[in-house]
């Protein structure tokens, strides 16, 4: 009879471990579902932010322009934040990659015709190393 009690004890211990394992697995499945919901919410928010950014992006027409304004990029120059204003090796603003601040007064000078705005070679090549 002692052996039967021992077998019952083993079976109940095995069942107890099995139940705990099943509870743990169920708990993990629940937390995976929660994190999936969170990740999809994060993805939707990021997608909405990207759409807002895309709405703010402005495509500049490619015009054969040979005369550009001095470099319109605002940068930290000689200890001050100001427009670059270099006049050599200018390129059209439409070819510039990245996020830059453009001097508002320079845009007003060309009546908002962005194809007339120039960017110096040093700003144009800033990320090309």
PDB file of C-alpha atoms in Angstrom:
ATOM      1  CA  UNK A   1       0.000   0.000   0.000  1.00  0.00           C
ATOM      2  CA  UNK A   2       2.891   2.271   0.669  1.00  0.00           C
ATOM      3  CA  UNK A   3       4.005   1.886  -2.935  1.00  0.00           C
ATOM      4  CA  UNK A   4       0.554   2.944  -4.223  1.00  0.00           C
ATOM      5  CA  UNK A   5       0.645   6.111  -2.097  1.00  0.00           C
ATOM      6  CA  UNK A   6       4.100   6.890  -3.470  1.00  0.00           C
ATOM      7  CA  UNK A   7       2.845   6.405  -7.073  1.00  0.00           C
ATOM      8  CA  UNK A   8      -0.182   8.634  -6.310  1.00  0.00           C
ATOM      9  CA  UNK A   9       2.179  11.228  -4.886  1.00  0.00           C
ATOM     10  CA  UNK A  10       4.347  11.102  -8.018  1.00  0.00           C
ATOM     11  CA  UNK A  11       1.301  11.339 -10.279  1.00  0.00           C
ATOM     12  CA  UNK A  12      -0.099  14.258  -8.326  1.00  0.00           C
ATOM     13  CA  UNK A  13       3.313  15.978  -8.345  1.00  0.00           C
ATOM     14  CA  UNK A  14       3.511  15.391 -12.089  1.00  0.00           C
ATOM     15  CA  UNK A  15      -0.009  16.740 -12.532  1.00  0.00           C
ATOM     16  CA  UNK A  16       0.805  19.744 -10.348  1.00  0.00           C
ATOM     17  CA  UNK A  17       3.873  20.535 -12.461  1.00  0.00           C
ATOM     18  CA  UNK A  18       1.848  20.024 -15.634  1.00  0.00           C
ATOM     19  CA  UNK A  19      -0.845  22.403 -14.409  1.00  0.00           C
ATOM     20  CA  UNK A  20       1.746  25.026 -13.439  1.00  0.00           C
ATOM     21  CA  UNK A  21       3.430  24.678 -16.823  1.00  0.00           C
ATOM     22  CA  UNK A  22       0.099  25.068 -18.627  1.00  0.00           C
ATOM     23  CA  UNK A  23      -0.714  28.153 -16.531  1.00  0.00           C
ATOM     24  CA  UNK A  24       2.690  29.610 -17.342  1.00  0.00           C
ATOM     25  CA  UNK A  25       2.258  28.935 -21.061  1.00  0.00           C
ATOM     26  CA  UNK A  26      -1.215  30.494 -21.011  1.00  0.00           C
ATOM     27  CA  UNK A  27       0.240  33.525 -19.236  1.00  0.00           C
ATOM     28  CA  UNK A  28       2.979  33.842 -21.848  1.00  0.00           C
ATOM     29  CA  UNK A  29       0.416  33.592 -24.662  1.00  0.00           C
ATOM     30  CA  UNK A  30      -1.634  36.376 -23.037  1.00  0.00           C
ATOM     31  CA  UNK A  31       1.391  38.643 -22.686  1.00  0.00           C
ATOM     32  CA  UNK A  32       2.402  37.932 -26.307  1.00  0.00           C
ATOM     33  CA  UNK A  33      -1.066  38.988 -27.436  1.00  0.00           C
ATOM     34  CA  UNK A  34      -0.797  42.159 -25.339  1.00  0.00           C
ATOM     35  CA  UNK A  35       2.613  43.034 -26.759  1.00  0.00           C
ATOM     36  CA  UNK A  36       1.363  42.308 -30.277  1.00  0.00           C
ATOM     37  CA  UNK A  37      -1.484  44.763 -29.688  1.00  0.00           C
ATOM     38  CA  UNK A  38       1.003  47.333 -28.387  1.00  0.00           C
ATOM     39  CA  UNK A  39       3.349  46.780 -31.320  1.00  0.00           C
ATOM     40  CA  UNK A  40       0.524  47.186 -33.828  1.00  0.00           C
ATOM     41  CA  UNK A  41      -0.576  50.376 -32.048  1.00  0.00           C
ATOM     42  CA  UNK A  42       3.011  51.682 -32.193  1.00  0.00           C
ATOM     43  CA  UNK A  43       3.162  50.771 -35.873  1.00  0.00           C
ATOM     44  CA  UNK A  44      -0.105  52.595 -36.592  1.00  0.00           C
ATOM     45  CA  UNK A  45       1.149  55.692 -34.742  1.00  0.00           C
ATOM     46  CA  UNK A  46       4.434  55.628 -36.662  1.00  0.00           C
ATOM     47  CA  UNK A  47       2.535  55.224 -39.920  1.00  0.00           C
ATOM     48  CA  UNK A  48       0.332  58.241 -39.093  1.00  0.00           C
ATOM     49  CA  UNK A  49       3.425  60.313 -38.199  1.00  0.00           C
ATOM     50  CA  UNK A  50       5.021  59.347 -41.524  1.00  0.00           C
ATOM     51  CA  UNK A  51       1.880  60.440 -43.390  1.00  0.00           C
ATOM     52  CA  UNK A  52       1.979  63.812 -41.604  1.00  0.00           C
ATOM     53  CA  UNK A  53       5.652  64.216 -42.527  1.00  0.00           C
ATOM     54  CA  UNK A  54       4.933  63.274 -46.134  1.00  0.00           C
ATOM     55  CA  UNK A  55       2.235  65.949 -46.259  1.00  0.00           C
ATOM     56  CA  UNK A  56       4.826  68.526 -45.152  1.00  0.00           C
ATOM     57  CA  UNK A  57       7.389  67.421 -47.757  1.00  0.00           C
ATOM     58  CA  UNK A  58       7.394  69.619 -50.810  1.00  0.00           C
ATOM     59  CA  UNK A  59       8.543  68.456 -54.214  1.00  0.00           C
ATOM     60  CA  UNK A  60      10.513  71.117 -56.067  1.00  0.00           C
ATOM     61  CA  UNK A  61      10.167  71.156 -59.841  1.00  0.00           C
ATOM     62  CA  UNK A  62      13.351  70.448 -61.759  1.00  0.00           C
ATOM     63  CA  UNK A  63      13.942  73.557 -63.817  1.00  0.00           C
ATOM     64  CA  UNK A  64      17.055  74.255 -65.805  1.00  0.00           C
ATOM     65  CA  UNK A  65      18.220  77.066 -63.581  1.00  0.00           C
ATOM     66  CA  UNK A  66      21.774  78.322 -63.832  1.00  0.00           C
ATOM     67  CA  UNK A  67      21.533  81.170 -61.345  1.00  0.00           C
ATOM     68  CA  UNK A  68      20.767  80.336 -57.750  1.00  0.00           C
ATOM     69  CA  UNK A  69      20.552  82.384 -54.593  1.00  0.00           C
ATOM     70  CA  UNK A  70      23.504  82.150 -52.220  1.00  0.00           C
ATOM     71  CA  UNK A  71      23.343  79.011 -50.059  1.00  0.00           C
ATOM     72  CA  UNK A  72      20.054  79.138 -48.152  1.00  0.00           C
ATOM     73  CA  UNK A  73      20.928  76.567 -45.465  1.00  0.00           C
ATOM     74  CA  UNK A  74      20.826  77.809 -41.877  1.00  0.00           C
ATOM     75  CA  UNK A  75      23.791  76.456 -39.907  1.00  0.00           C
ATOM     76  CA  UNK A  76      26.076  77.185 -36.956  1.00  0.00           C
ATOM     77  CA  UNK A  77      28.698  79.421 -38.590  1.00  0.00           C
ATOM     78  CA  UNK A  78      31.391  81.424 -36.783  1.00  0.00           C
ATOM     79  CA  UNK A  79      29.680  80.939 -33.431  1.00  0.00           C
ATOM     80  CA  UNK A  80      26.255  82.013 -34.690  1.00  0.00           C
ATOM     81  CA  UNK A  81      23.213  80.333 -36.188  1.00  0.00           C
ATOM     82  CA  UNK A  82      22.735  82.031 -39.543  1.00  0.00           C
ATOM     83  CA  UNK A  83      22.310  81.537 -43.285  1.00  0.00           C
ATOM     84  CA  UNK A  84      25.407  80.098 -44.978  1.00  0.00           C
ATOM     85  CA  UNK A  85      25.310  82.492 -48.002  1.00  0.00           C
ATOM     86  CA  UNK A  86      28.233  80.861 -49.878  1.00  0.00           C
ATOM     87  CA  UNK A  87      28.090  81.656 -53.592  1.00  0.00           C
ATOM     88  CA  UNK A  88      30.494  79.132 -55.117  1.00  0.00           C
ATOM     89  CA  UNK A  89      29.720  75.605 -56.345  1.00  0.00           C
ATOM     90  CA  UNK A  90      25.967  75.981 -55.879  1.00  0.00           C
ATOM     91  CA  UNK A  91      23.465  73.240 -56.576  1.00  0.00           C
ATOM     92  CA  UNK A  92      19.705  73.250 -56.736  1.00  0.00           C
ATOM     93  CA  UNK A  93      17.942  72.774 -53.401  1.00  0.00           C
ATOM     94  CA  UNK A  94      15.809  69.962 -54.862  1.00  0.00           C
ATOM     95  CA  UNK A  95      18.876  67.685 -54.927  1.00  0.00           C
ATOM     96  CA  UNK A  96      19.616  68.048 -51.215  1.00  0.00           C
ATOM     97  CA  UNK A  97      19.009  64.984 -49.030  1.00  0.00           C
ATOM     98  CA  UNK A  98      18.155  65.027 -45.340  1.00  0.00           C
ATOM     99  CA  UNK A  99      16.465  67.483 -43.061  1.00  0.00           C
ATOM    100  CA  UNK A 100      17.782  71.027 -43.163  1.00  0.00           C
ATOM    101  CA  UNK A 101      16.574  74.429 -42.102  1.00  0.00           C
ATOM    102  CA  UNK A 102      16.195  76.901 -44.948  1.00  0.00           C
ATOM    103  CA  UNK A 103      16.366  80.646 -44.346  1.00  0.00           C
ATOM    104  CA  UNK A 104      12.829  82.042 -44.551  1.00  0.00           C
ATOM    105  CA  UNK A 105      14.017  85.422 -45.864  1.00  0.00           C
ATOM    106  CA  UNK A 106      15.793  83.731 -48.782  1.00  0.00           C
ATOM    107  CA  UNK A 107      12.561  81.954 -49.720  1.00  0.00           C
ATOM    108  CA  UNK A 108      10.681  85.272 -49.575  1.00  0.00           C
ATOM    109  CA  UNK A 109      13.312  86.918 -51.813  1.00  0.00           C
ATOM    110  CA  UNK A 110      12.478  84.495 -54.642  1.00  0.00           C
ATOM    111  CA  UNK A 111       8.714  84.769 -54.015  1.00  0.00           C
ATOM    112  CA  UNK A 112       8.544  81.129 -52.968  1.00  0.00           C
ATOM    113  CA  UNK A 113      10.011  79.774 -56.225  1.00  0.00           C
ATOM    114  CA  UNK A 114      12.020  77.027 -54.562  1.00  0.00           C
ATOM    115  CA  UNK A 115      13.830  76.016 -57.750  1.00  0.00           C
ATOM    116  CA  UNK A 116      15.810  79.269 -57.532  1.00  0.00           C
ATOM    117  CA  UNK A 117      17.282  78.435 -54.126  1.00  0.00           C
ATOM    118  CA  UNK A 118      20.924  77.398 -54.024  1.00  0.00           C
ATOM    119  CA  UNK A 119      22.859  75.054 -51.746  1.00  0.00           C
ATOM    120  CA  UNK A 120      26.642  75.178 -51.487  1.00  0.00           C
ATOM    121  CA  UNK A 121      28.707  72.084 -52.156  1.00  0.00           C
ATOM    122  CA  UNK A 122      29.811  71.701 -48.519  1.00  0.00           C
ATOM    123  CA  UNK A 123      26.199  71.409 -47.323  1.00  0.00           C
ATOM    124  CA  UNK A 124      25.240  69.304 -50.332  1.00  0.00           C
ATOM    125  CA  UNK A 125      28.059  66.830 -49.618  1.00  0.00           C
ATOM    126  CA  UNK A 126      27.636  66.946 -45.819  1.00  0.00           C
ATOM    127  CA  UNK A 127      26.622  63.281 -45.433  1.00  0.00           C
ATOM    128  CA  UNK A 128      28.728  61.957 -48.333  1.00  0.00           C
ATOM    129  CA  UNK A 129      31.957  60.806 -46.757  1.00  0.00           C
TER     130      UNK A 129
END
